[in-house]
Coordinates of C-alpha atoms in Angstrom, one line a residue:
X1235 CA 3.2 21.0 24.4
X1236 CA 1.8 22.7 27.4
X1237 CA -1.4 23.3 25.6
X1238 CA -1.9 19.6 25.5
X1239 CA -0.8 18.8 28.7
X1240 CA -3.6 21.2 30.0
X1241 CA -5.9 19.7 27.8
X1242 CA -5.2 16.4 29.1
X1243 CA -5.2 17.3 32.6
X1244 CA -9.2 18.8 32.3
X1245 CA -9.9 16.1 30.1
X1246 CA -9.1 13.7 33.1
X1247 CA -10.5 16.1 35.9
X1248 CA -14.0 16.1 34.1
X1249 CA -13.7 12.2 33.1
X1250 CA -12.8 11.1 37.3
X1251 CA -15.8 13.6 37.9
X1252 CA -18.3 11.5 36.1
X1253 CA -16.3 8.3 37.0
X1254 CA -15.6 8.9 40.7
X1255 CA -17.6 5.5 41.8
X1256 CA -15.9 3.7 38.8
X1257 CA -12.5 4.8 40.1
X1258 CA -13.3 3.8 43.6
X1259 CA -14.6 0.5 42.5
X1260 CA -11.3 0.3 40.3
X1261 CA -8.6 1.3 43.3
X1262 CA -10.6 -1.6 45.8
X1263 CA -11.6 -4.3 43.6
X1264 CA -9.4 -7.4 42.6
X1265 CA -8.5 -7.8 38.9
X1266 CA -11.9 -8.9 37.6
X1267 CA -13.6 -6.1 39.5
X1268 CA -11.0 -3.8 37.9
X1269 CA -12.1 -5.0 34.4
X1270 CA -15.4 -4.5 35.1
X1271 CA -15.0 -1.1 36.5
X1272 CA -13.3 -0.1 33.6
X1273 CA -15.9 -1.4 31.0
X1274 CA -18.8 0.1 33.2
X1275 CA -16.3 3.6 33.0
X1276 CA -16.4 3.5 28.8
X1277 CA -20.3 4.6 29.2
X1278 CA -19.6 7.8 31.2
X1279 CA -16.3 8.7 29.3
X1280 CA -14.4 7.7 32.0
X1281 CA -10.9 8.7 32.8
X1282 CA -9.3 5.3 34.8
X1283 CA -7.6 4.0 31.5
X1284 CA -4.2 5.6 31.9
X1285 CA -4.2 4.7 35.7
X1286 CA -5.3 1.4 35.2
X1287 CA -2.6 1.0 31.9
X1288 CA -0.1 2.3 34.2
X1289 CA -0.9 -0.3 36.9
X1290 CA -0.8 -3.5 34.5
X1291 CA 2.9 -2.3 33.3
X1292 CA 3.6 -2.4 36.9
X1293 CA 1.9 -5.5 37.9
X1294 CA 3.3 -7.2 34.8
X1295 CA 6.9 -7.8 36.3
X1296 CA 4.9 -10.0 39.1
X1297 CA 2.0 -11.5 37.3
X1298 CA 3.5 -11.7 33.6
X1299 CA 1.2 -13.9 31.9
X1300 CA -1.8 -13.4 33.9
X1301 CA -4.7 -13.6 31.6
X1302 CA -6.5 -11.4 33.7
X1303 CA -4.1 -8.4 33.6
X1304 CA -4.1 -9.1 29.8
X1305 CA -7.7 -8.6 29.8
X1306 CA -7.3 -5.2 31.9
X1307 CA -5.2 -4.3 29.9
X1308 CA -7.0 -4.6 26.6
X1309 CA -10.1 -3.2 28.2
X1310 CA -7.9 -0.3 29.3
X1311 CA -6.8 0.5 25.6
X1312 CA -10.2 0.1 24.5
X1313 CA -11.6 3.1 26.4
X1314 CA -8.8 5.6 25.2
X1315 CA -10.5 8.4 24.0
X1316 CA -10.2 8.8 20.2
X1317 CA -8.7 12.1 18.9
X1318 CA -5.9 12.0 21.8
X1319 CA -2.2 10.6 21.3
X1320 CA -1.2 8.2 23.7
X1321 CA 1.9 7.2 22.0
X1322 CA 4.4 7.3 25.0
X1323 CA 1.8 5.1 27.1
X1324 CA 0.8 2.8 24.3
X1325 CA 4.5 2.0 23.6
X1326 CA 4.8 1.4 27.2
X1327 CA 2.6 -1.5 26.9
X1328 CA 3.4 -2.8 23.9
X1329 CA 6.8 -3.2 25.3
X1330 CA 6.0 -4.6 28.5
X1331 CA 3.5 -6.9 27.9
X1332 CA 4.5 -10.1 25.4
X1333 CA 0.6 -11.0 24.7
X1334 CA -0.1 -11.0 21.2
X1335 CA -3.9 -10.3 22.4
X1336 CA -2.4 -7.0 24.7
X1337 CA -0.3 -5.9 21.5
X1338 CA -3.2 -6.4 19.1
X1339 CA -5.5 -3.8 21.3
X1340 CA -2.6 -1.0 21.2
X1341 CA -2.2 -1.6 17.1
X1342 CA -6.1 -1.1 17.0
X1343 CA -6.2 1.9 19.0
X1344 CA -2.9 3.2 16.7
X1345 CA -4.6 2.7 14.1
X1346 CA -7.4 4.7 14.6
X1347 CA -5.4 7.8 14.7
X1348 CA -5.7 10.5 12.1
X1349 CA -3.0 10.7 9.2
X1350 CA -2.1 13.8 10.9
X1351 CA -1.6 12.2 14.1
X1352 CA 0.4 9.2 12.7
X1353 CA 2.9 12.1 11.3
X1354 CA 3.3 13.6 14.5
X1355 CA 6.5 13.5 16.1
X1356 CA 4.2 12.5 19.5
X1357 CA 4.0 9.3 17.7
X1358 CA 7.3 8.2 17.4
X1359 CA 7.5 6.0 20.1
X1360 CA 5.0 3.5 19.5
X1361 CA 5.8 3.5 15.7
X1362 CA 9.4 2.8 16.7
X1363 CA 8.4 -0.1 19.3
X1364 CA 6.6 -1.8 16.3
X1365 CA 9.4 -1.2 13.8
X1366 CA 12.1 -2.5 16.3
X1367 CA 9.5 -5.4 16.9
X1368 CA 9.0 -6.5 13.3
X1369 CA 12.4 -6.4 12.8
X1370 CA 13.6 -8.5 15.3
X1371 CA 11.0 -10.8 14.5
X1372 CA 11.8 -11.0 11.0
X1373 CA 15.4 -11.6 12.5
X1374 CA 14.6 -14.3 14.6
X1375 CA 12.7 -16.2 11.5
X1376 CA 8.9 -16.3 13.6
X1377 CA 6.2 -17.4 11.6
X1378 CA 3.8 -15.0 10.4
X1379 CA 0.6 -14.1 12.3
X1380 CA -1.7 -11.6 12.5
X1381 CA 0.0 -9.1 14.8
X1382 CA 2.6 -9.1 11.9
X1383 CA 0.3 -8.1 9.3
X1384 CA -1.4 -5.2 11.3
X1385 CA 2.0 -4.2 12.4
X1386 CA 3.2 -3.9 8.2
X1387 CA -0.2 -1.7 7.6
X1388 CA 0.4 0.4 10.4
X1389 CA 4.1 1.1 9.5
X1390 CA 3.1 1.7 5.6
X1391 CA 0.8 4.9 6.7
X1392 CA 3.7 6.8 8.4
X1393 CA 6.8 8.2 7.2
X1394 CA 9.3 7.0 9.1
X1395 CA 12.8 5.8 7.7
X1396 CA 13.4 3.5 10.1
X1397 CA 10.1 1.8 9.3
X1398 CA 10.4 2.1 5.2
X1399 CA 14.0 0.4 6.2
X1400 CA 12.6 -2.5 8.4
X1401 CA 9.8 -3.3 5.9
X1402 CA 12.2 -3.3 2.8
X1403 CA 14.6 -5.5 4.7
X1404 CA 11.6 -8.0 5.4
X1405 CA 10.5 -7.6 1.7
X1406 CA 14.2 -8.3 0.2
X1407 CA 14.6 -11.4 1.9
X1408 CA 10.8 -12.5 1.9
X1409 CA 10.7 -13.5 5.7
X1410 CA 6.8 -13.8 5.4
X1411 CA 5.7 -14.7 1.8
X1412 CA 2.2 -15.0 3.2
X1413 CA 2.4 -11.1 3.9
X1414 CA 4.5 -10.2 0.6
X1415 CA 1.9 -8.6 -1.4
X1416 CA 1.1 -6.4 2.3
X1417 CA 4.7 -5.3 2.5
X1418 CA 5.0 -4.6 -0.9
X1419 CA 2.0 -2.4 -0.7
X1420 CA 2.8 -0.5 2.5
X1421 CA 6.4 0.4 0.8
X1422 CA 4.8 1.6 -2.6
X1423 CA 2.5 3.6 -0.2
X1424 CA 6.0 5.4 1.6
X1425 CA 8.1 5.5 -1.8
X1426 CA 7.1 9.3 -2.5
X1427 CA 8.7 10.1 0.9
X1428 CA 11.7 7.8 0.2
X1429 CA 13.1 8.9 -3.4
X1430 CA 16.7 9.5 -2.3
X1431 CA 16.7 6.1 -0.2
X1432 CA 15.5 3.8 -3.3
X1433 CA 18.0 6.0 -5.4
X1434 CA 20.9 4.9 -3.6
X1435 CA 19.5 1.7 -3.3
X1436 CA 19.9 1.4 -7.0
X1437 CA 23.2 2.7 -7.4
X1438 CA 24.5 0.7 -4.8
X1439 CA 22.5 -1.8 -3.9
X1440 CA 22.9 -5.6 -5.1
X1441 CA 20.7 -7.3 -7.9
X1442 CA 17.6 -7.6 -5.7
X1443 CA 18.0 -4.5 -4.1
X1444 CA 18.0 -2.5 -7.2
X1445 CA 15.4 -4.7 -8.6
X1446 CA 12.7 -4.6 -5.8
X1447 CA 13.4 -0.4 -5.2
X1448 CA 12.6 0.0 -8.7
X1449 CA 9.5 -2.1 -8.4
X1450 CA 8.5 0.1 -5.4
X1451 CA 8.9 2.9 -7.2
X1452 CA 7.0 2.2 -10.2
X1453 CA 4.3 0.9 -8.3
X1454 CA 3.1 4.4 -7.5
X1455 CA 2.4 6.4 -10.8
X1456 CA 4.4 9.4 -10.8
X1457 CA 4.0 12.4 -13.1
X1458 CA 7.1 14.1 -12.7
X1459 CA 10.1 13.4 -14.7
X1460 CA 11.4 10.7 -11.4
X1461 CA 10.1 7.4 -12.7
X1462 CA 11.5 7.5 -16.2
X1463 CA 14.8 9.1 -15.1
X1464 CA 14.8 6.4 -12.1
X1465 CA 14.8 4.1 -14.8
X1466 CA 17.7 5.9 -16.9
X1467 CA 19.2 4.8 -13.9
X1468 CA 18.1 1.3 -12.9
X1469 CA 18.7 0.3 -17.0
X1470 CA 22.1 1.8 -16.9
X1471 CA 22.9 0.2 -13.7
X1472 CA 21.3 -3.3 -15.0
X1473 CA 23.5 -3.1 -18.1
X1474 CA 27.0 -2.1 -16.7
X1475 CA 27.0 -4.6 -14.0
X1476 CA 26.9 -7.5 -16.1
X1477 CA 30.5 -8.2 -16.6
X1478 CA 30.2 -12.1 -17.2
X1479 CA 26.9 -13.6 -18.6
X1480 CA 27.5 -16.9 -16.8
X1481 CA 26.8 -15.0 -13.5
X1482 CA 24.0 -12.8 -14.7
X1483 CA 20.9 -13.2 -12.3
X1484 CA 17.4 -13.1 -13.1
X1485 CA 16.9 -10.1 -10.8
X1486 CA 19.3 -8.4 -13.2
X1487 CA 17.3 -9.3 -16.4
X1488 CA 13.9 -8.4 -14.4
X1489 CA 15.3 -5.3 -13.7
X1490 CA 16.5 -4.5 -17.2
X1491 CA 13.0 -5.5 -18.7
X1492 CA 11.0 -3.2 -16.1
X1493 CA 13.4 0.0 -16.6
X1494 CA 12.9 -0.8 -20.3
X1495 CA 9.3 -0.8 -19.9
X1496 CA 8.8 2.5 -18.0
X1497 CA 11.2 4.3 -20.6
X1498 CA 9.0 3.3 -23.2
X1499 CA 5.6 3.8 -21.8
X1500 CA 6.8 7.4 -21.1
X1501 CA 8.5 7.8 -24.3
X1502 CA 11.6 9.0 -22.7
X1503 CA 13.5 10.0 -26.0
X1504 CA 16.4 11.2 -23.8
X1505 CA 17.0 7.5 -23.4
X1506 CA 17.1 6.1 -27.2
X1507 CA 21.0 6.2 -27.1
X1508 CA 21.1 4.2 -24.0
X1509 CA 18.8 1.6 -25.2
X1510 CA 20.6 1.0 -28.3
X1511 CA 23.4 0.3 -26.4
X1512 CA 21.5 -2.1 -24.5
X1513 CA 20.6 -3.5 -27.4
X1514 CA 23.7 -5.0 -27.9
X1515 CA 23.6 -6.7 -24.7
X1516 CA 20.8 -8.1 -25.1
X1517 CA 21.7 -9.9 -28.3
X1518 CA 24.1 -11.7 -26.1
X1519 CA 21.5 -12.4 -23.7
X1520 CA 18.9 -13.9 -26.0
X1521 CA 21.9 -16.1 -27.6
X1522 CA 22.4 -17.6 -24.1
X1523 CA 19.0 -18.0 -23.3
X1524 CA 19.0 -15.5 -20.6
X1525 CA 16.5 -13.5 -22.5
X1526 CA 13.0 -15.0 -24.1
X1527 CA 11.5 -14.6 -27.4
X1528 CA 9.2 -12.3 -26.0
X1529 CA 11.6 -10.1 -24.1
X1530 CA 13.8 -10.1 -26.4
X1531 CA 11.2 -8.7 -29.0
X1532 CA 10.2 -6.1 -26.1
X1533 CA 13.9 -4.7 -26.7
X1534 CA 13.6 -4.6 -30.6
X1535 CA 10.2 -2.7 -30.2
X1536 CA 11.9 -0.1 -27.9
X1537 CA 14.5 0.6 -30.4
X1538 CA 12.1 0.9 -32.9
X1539 CA 9.9 2.9 -30.8
X1540 CA 12.6 5.6 -29.2
X1541 CA 14.4 5.4 -32.7
X1542 CA 17.5 7.1 -32.2
X1543 CA 19.7 8.1 -34.9
X1544 CA 21.5 4.6 -35.3
X1545 CA 18.3 2.9 -34.6
X1546 CA 17.8 1.7 -38.2
X1547 CA 21.6 0.8 -38.8
X1548 CA 21.7 -1.1 -34.9
X1549 CA 18.4 -3.4 -36.1
X1550 CA 19.9 -3.8 -39.6
X1551 CA 23.2 -5.3 -38.7
X1552 CA 21.2 -7.7 -36.5
X1553 CA 19.1 -8.8 -39.6
X1554 CA 22.4 -9.7 -41.4
X1555 CA 23.4 -11.7 -38.3
X1556 CA 20.0 -13.7 -39.1
X1557 CA 20.3 -13.9 -42.5
X1558 CA 24.1 -15.5 -41.7
X1559 CA 22.4 -17.9 -39.4
X1560 CA 19.5 -19.1 -41.9
X1561 CA 22.3 -19.5 -44.7
X1562 CA 23.8 -21.6 -42.1
X1563 CA 21.0 -23.7 -41.7
X1564 CA 20.9 -22.4 -38.0
X1565 CA 16.7 -21.9 -36.6
X1566 CA 15.6 -18.7 -36.6
X1567 CA 12.8 -17.8 -34.5
X1568 CA 9.8 -16.2 -37.1
X1569 CA 8.6 -14.1 -34.2
X1570 CA 11.7 -12.3 -33.7
X1571 CA 12.4 -12.0 -37.6
X1572 CA 9.0 -10.6 -37.9
X1573 CA 9.5 -8.2 -35.3
X1574 CA 13.0 -7.2 -36.5
X1575 CA 11.5 -7.0 -40.0
X1576 CA 8.6 -4.9 -39.2
X1577 CA 10.5 -2.3 -37.0
X1578 CA 12.9 -1.5 -39.9
X1579 CA 9.8 -0.8 -41.9
X1580 CA 8.8 1.4 -39.5
X1581 CA 11.8 3.4 -39.2
X1582 CA 12.4 3.5 -43.0
X1583 CA 16.0 3.8 -42.8
X1584 CA 17.3 3.0 -46.2
X1585 CA 20.8 1.6 -44.4
X1586 CA 17.9 -1.8 -44.1
X1587 CA 17.8 -2.2 -47.7
X1588 CA 20.1 -4.9 -49.0
X1589 CA 19.2 -6.6 -45.7
X1590 CA 15.6 -6.6 -46.5
X1591 CA 15.9 -7.8 -49.7
X1592 CA 18.1 -10.6 -49.2
X1593 CA 15.4 -11.9 -46.5
X1594 CA 13.7 -12.7 -50.0
X1595 CA 16.1 -15.3 -51.1
X1596 CA 16.5 -16.9 -47.6
X1597 CA 14.4 -20.2 -46.2
X1598 CA 12.6 -18.0 -44.3
X1599 CA 8.6 -18.7 -43.4
X1600 CA 6.3 -17.2 -46.2
X1601 CA 4.8 -14.2 -44.1
X1602 CA 8.5 -13.5 -43.2
X1603 CA 9.4 -12.9 -46.7
X1604 CA 5.8 -10.7 -47.1
X1605 CA 6.8 -8.6 -44.0
X1606 CA 10.2 -8.2 -46.0
X1607 CA 8.7 -7.0 -49.0
X1608 CA 6.2 -4.5 -47.1
X1609 CA 9.0 -3.3 -45.3
X1610 CA 11.5 -2.4 -48.5
X1611 CA 8.2 -0.6 -49.7
X1612 CA 8.3 1.5 -47.1
X1613 CA 11.7 2.6 -46.8
X1614 CA 12.6 6.2 -47.5
X1615 CA 14.8 5.4 -50.7

């Protein structure tokens, strides 16, 4: 800390030596002349920016939204030397001025910080100020502006739990639809640093929090076991939270399908029993139109892919249900029947023999009957 203060003092002493004339002009001049002095001092690497910003903040309570004072603040921010962390100064300016132009200038200055500078404790003042402002703006229902967009991008570059929670709250409530994808990108960038927070939201959050947390986590590839294990947790939550089908939300269905997709893509065989249990629930959801044909087919294929010991029996039992439906003249989707029959053929479990054999004697479309014959030929009798 002392080394930084010494370096800053040395810098300022050198800068003032170069810019003594400009500093004198700054002290004696009106605001318009101060602006001109600040602009000229930039050519000589002048050191009057900090004094100018101090003057701006002290004068604000008297001049408030004076355009010349705002211009002076903006010009002073522009000439702050790069490579130095002026978080306290910029936080003071950001919190003092209500001008969007001044706050944009602050954000532009901070956005030039290196990744290391943004992660340093010395950057906390300005990051906290931006995060707090964004949170209050969301609570007030303010309209989206370019300033909001810049704040979202900046917060996505830092490791701050407060910032993560602020962005997640905006994301969950869909406060600014214009910046929904930008908020998601920022959260995805931060997600690897807040795995525990994401796990907690999936375990204890509401249906939407669970879904969005998993969506954020799965947006960033992870070669470790983290993501498939998180998918198992998410699917477990999405299964056991269903107490009444009439109350199942779209978010719960989406969480079921997205977590299942991750489990299958990672071929996470540790979850095969869980997926088989999910198949029982998915039948009910499909029967009440909560799952579409394509979604239910995805569940069938997941059971086939992970191939638990009782996968053949589980799918055979459902084929028996479809056969009974056909016998009773009920509508059976050919695409679902085909997916089921092909899965049974792939598994090759002889337990499916009777059910596949019966398909040939029911009023299924020809393509389904042909698939049943092929599946029969693949059984390990």
